[in-house]
Coordinates of C-alpha atoms in Angstrom, one line a residue:
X247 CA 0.0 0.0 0.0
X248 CA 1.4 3.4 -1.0
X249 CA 0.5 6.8 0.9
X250 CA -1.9 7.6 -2.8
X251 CA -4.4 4.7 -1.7
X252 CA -4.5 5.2 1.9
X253 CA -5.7 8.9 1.1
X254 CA -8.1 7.7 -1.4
X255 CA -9.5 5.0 0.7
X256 CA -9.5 7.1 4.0
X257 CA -11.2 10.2 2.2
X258 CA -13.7 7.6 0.5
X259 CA -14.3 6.2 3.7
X260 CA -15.2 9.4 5.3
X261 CA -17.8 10.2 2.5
X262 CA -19.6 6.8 3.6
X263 CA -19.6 8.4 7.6
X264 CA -21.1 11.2 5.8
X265 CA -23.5 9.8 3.6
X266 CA -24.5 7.2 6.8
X267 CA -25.4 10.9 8.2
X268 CA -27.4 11.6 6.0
X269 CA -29.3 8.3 5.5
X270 CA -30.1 9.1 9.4
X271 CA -31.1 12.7 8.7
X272 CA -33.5 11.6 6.0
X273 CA -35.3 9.4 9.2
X274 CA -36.0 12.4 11.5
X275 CA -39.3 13.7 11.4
X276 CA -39.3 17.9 10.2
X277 CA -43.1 18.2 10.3
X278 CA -43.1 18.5 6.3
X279 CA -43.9 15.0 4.9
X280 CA -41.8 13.1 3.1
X281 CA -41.0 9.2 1.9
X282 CA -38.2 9.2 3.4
X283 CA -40.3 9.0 6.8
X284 CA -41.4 5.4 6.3
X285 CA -38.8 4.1 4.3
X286 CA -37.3 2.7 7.2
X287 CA -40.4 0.7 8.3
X288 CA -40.8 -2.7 7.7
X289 CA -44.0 -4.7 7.3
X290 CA -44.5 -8.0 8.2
X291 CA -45.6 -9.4 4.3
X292 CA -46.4 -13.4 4.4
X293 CA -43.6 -14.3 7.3
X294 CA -41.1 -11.6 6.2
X295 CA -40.1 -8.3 7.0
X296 CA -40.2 -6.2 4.0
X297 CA -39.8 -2.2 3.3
X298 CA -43.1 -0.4 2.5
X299 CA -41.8 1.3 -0.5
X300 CA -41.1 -2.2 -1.6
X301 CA -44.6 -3.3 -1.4
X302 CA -46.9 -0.1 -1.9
X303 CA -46.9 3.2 -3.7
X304 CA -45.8 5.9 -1.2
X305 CA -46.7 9.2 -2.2
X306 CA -46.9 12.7 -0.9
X307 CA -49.9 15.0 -2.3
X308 CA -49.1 17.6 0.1
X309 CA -46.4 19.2 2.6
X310 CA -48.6 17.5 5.7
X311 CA -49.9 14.0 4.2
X312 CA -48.1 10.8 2.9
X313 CA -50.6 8.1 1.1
X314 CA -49.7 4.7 0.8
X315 CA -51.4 2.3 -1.5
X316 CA -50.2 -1.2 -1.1
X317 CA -50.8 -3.2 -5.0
X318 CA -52.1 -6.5 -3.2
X319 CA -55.3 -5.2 -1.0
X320 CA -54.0 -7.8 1.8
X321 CA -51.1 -5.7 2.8
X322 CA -52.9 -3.0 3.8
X323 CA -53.2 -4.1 7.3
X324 CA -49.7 -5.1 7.8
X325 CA -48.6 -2.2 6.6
X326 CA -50.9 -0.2 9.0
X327 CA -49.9 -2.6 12.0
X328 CA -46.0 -1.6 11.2
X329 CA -46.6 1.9 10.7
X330 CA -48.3 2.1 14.3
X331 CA -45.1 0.3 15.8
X332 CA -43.0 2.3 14.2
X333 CA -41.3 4.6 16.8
X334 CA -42.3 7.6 14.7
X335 CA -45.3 8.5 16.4
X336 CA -48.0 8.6 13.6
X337 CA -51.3 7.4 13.3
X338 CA -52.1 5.9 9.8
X339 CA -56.0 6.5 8.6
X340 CA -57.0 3.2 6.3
X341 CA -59.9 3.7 4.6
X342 CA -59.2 0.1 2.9
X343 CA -57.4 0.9 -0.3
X344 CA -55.4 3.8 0.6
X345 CA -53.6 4.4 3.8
X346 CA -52.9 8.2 4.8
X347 CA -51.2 10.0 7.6
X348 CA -51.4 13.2 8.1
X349 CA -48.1 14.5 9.3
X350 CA -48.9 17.2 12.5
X351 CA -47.5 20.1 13.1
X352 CA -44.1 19.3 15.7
X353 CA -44.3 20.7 19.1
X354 CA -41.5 23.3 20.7
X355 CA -40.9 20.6 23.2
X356 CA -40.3 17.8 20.1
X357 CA -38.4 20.3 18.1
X358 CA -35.8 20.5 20.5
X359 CA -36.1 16.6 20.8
X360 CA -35.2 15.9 17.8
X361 CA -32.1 18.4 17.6
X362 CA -30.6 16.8 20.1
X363 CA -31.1 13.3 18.2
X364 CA -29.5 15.2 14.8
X365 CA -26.8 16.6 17.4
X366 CA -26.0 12.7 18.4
X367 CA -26.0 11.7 14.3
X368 CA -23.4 14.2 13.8
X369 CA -21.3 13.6 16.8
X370 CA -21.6 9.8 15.9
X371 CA -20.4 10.8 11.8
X372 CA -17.8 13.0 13.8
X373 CA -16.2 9.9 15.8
X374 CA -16.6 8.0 12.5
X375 CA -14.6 10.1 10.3
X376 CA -11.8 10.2 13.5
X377 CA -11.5 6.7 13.4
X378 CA -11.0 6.5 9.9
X379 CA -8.3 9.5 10.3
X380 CA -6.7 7.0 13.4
X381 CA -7.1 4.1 10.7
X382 CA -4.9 6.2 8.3
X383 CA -2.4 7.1 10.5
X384 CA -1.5 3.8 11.8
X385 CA -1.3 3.0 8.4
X386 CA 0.9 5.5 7.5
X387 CA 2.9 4.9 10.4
X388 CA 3.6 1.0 9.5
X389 CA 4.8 2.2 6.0
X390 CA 7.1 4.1 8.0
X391 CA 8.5 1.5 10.4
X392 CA 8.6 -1.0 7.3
X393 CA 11.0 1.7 5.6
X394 CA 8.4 2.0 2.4
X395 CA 8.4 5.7 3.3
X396 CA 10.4 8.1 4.8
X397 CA 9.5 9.8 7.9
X398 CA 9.5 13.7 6.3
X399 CA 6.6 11.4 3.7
X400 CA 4.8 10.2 7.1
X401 CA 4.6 13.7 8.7
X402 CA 3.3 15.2 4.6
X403 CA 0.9 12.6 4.4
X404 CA -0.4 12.7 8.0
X405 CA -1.2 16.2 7.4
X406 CA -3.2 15.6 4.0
X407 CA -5.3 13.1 6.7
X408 CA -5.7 16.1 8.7
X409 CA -6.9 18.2 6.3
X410 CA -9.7 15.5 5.4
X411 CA -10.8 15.6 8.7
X412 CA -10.5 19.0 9.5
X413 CA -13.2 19.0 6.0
X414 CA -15.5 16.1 6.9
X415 CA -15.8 17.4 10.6
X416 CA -16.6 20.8 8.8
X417 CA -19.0 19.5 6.7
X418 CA -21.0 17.2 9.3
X419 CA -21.2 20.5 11.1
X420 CA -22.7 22.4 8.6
X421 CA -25.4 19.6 7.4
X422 CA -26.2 19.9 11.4
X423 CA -26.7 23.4 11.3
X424 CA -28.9 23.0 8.3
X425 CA -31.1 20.2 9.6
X426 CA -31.2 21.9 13.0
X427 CA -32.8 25.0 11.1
X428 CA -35.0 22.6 8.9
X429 CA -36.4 20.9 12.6
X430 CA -36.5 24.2 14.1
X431 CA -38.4 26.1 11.3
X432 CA -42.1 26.5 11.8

């Protein structure tokens, strides 16, 4: 391994801490509906766990309702069933072809909830991209002990680690700010 791929892989590795952040974003409830809300949710479809979006249209005709039309009529109660035990705190209304939830308006106390669970994301994508940074620089350091690169190479290349960091971190912190805002706005 040469200091080139270690860069590569460790900045390609801290895109995936990122895009994981984002994938957990997309899960956290703004009080505007979206897909993304239920695409987490799995229902229980003849013995196994499957993803809605997988087995029923999912659609949003407006900023406070997502309607869900399941293409065998069977599914409609499993689907209900796993969108009540879904820790997302919405109430599906089945009115036996179509399933819709209207998506309320979040309370002060919920906003602030759900900052603090965006706040965890991004620490969690923070520790991520520092362990990949900590996975680089042993690396770096056993090319150096092994004598594949000097020292002055070591010190270079543990600064271009830095510098991805020092980014990513950045970054996280700014998608934060932004979905704070998002959660926040009324």
């Amino acid at each position: 391994m040469d200091i080139d791929t270690i860069l590569l892989d460790t900045e390609e590795r801290m895109e995936k801490a990122l895009a994981a952040l984002e994938r957990d974003f997309q899960k956290l409830r703004t009080g505007r509906a979206t897909t993304a809300l239920v695409d987490g949710i799995k229902a229980d479809y003849y013995g196994t766990p499957t993803p809605i979006s997988q087995m029923a249209s999912v659609a949003v005709p407006d900023s406070r309702t997502i309607t869900i039309q399941p293409w065998d009529k069977g599914g409609i109660s499993v689907v209900e069933k796993a969108i009540l035990k879904s820790d997302l705190g919405l109430t599906p209304v089945n009115d036996g072809r179509i399933i819709r939830i209207n998506i309320p308006p979040l309370t002060e106390e919920r906003r602030k909830e759900l900052v603090k669970v965006a706040r965890k994301y991004t620490e969690d994508a923070k520790v991520a991209v520092r362990n990949v940074r900590r996975d680089a620089n042993d690396s770096l350091k056993k090319l150096e002990k092994e004598k594949a690169i000097t020292e002055d190479e070591q010190k270079k290349a543990e600064a271009e680690v830095q510098k991805l960091t020092d980014k990513f971190v950045a970054d996280a912190d700014k998608r934060s700010q932004a979905k704070e805002k998002e959660i926040m706005d009324i």
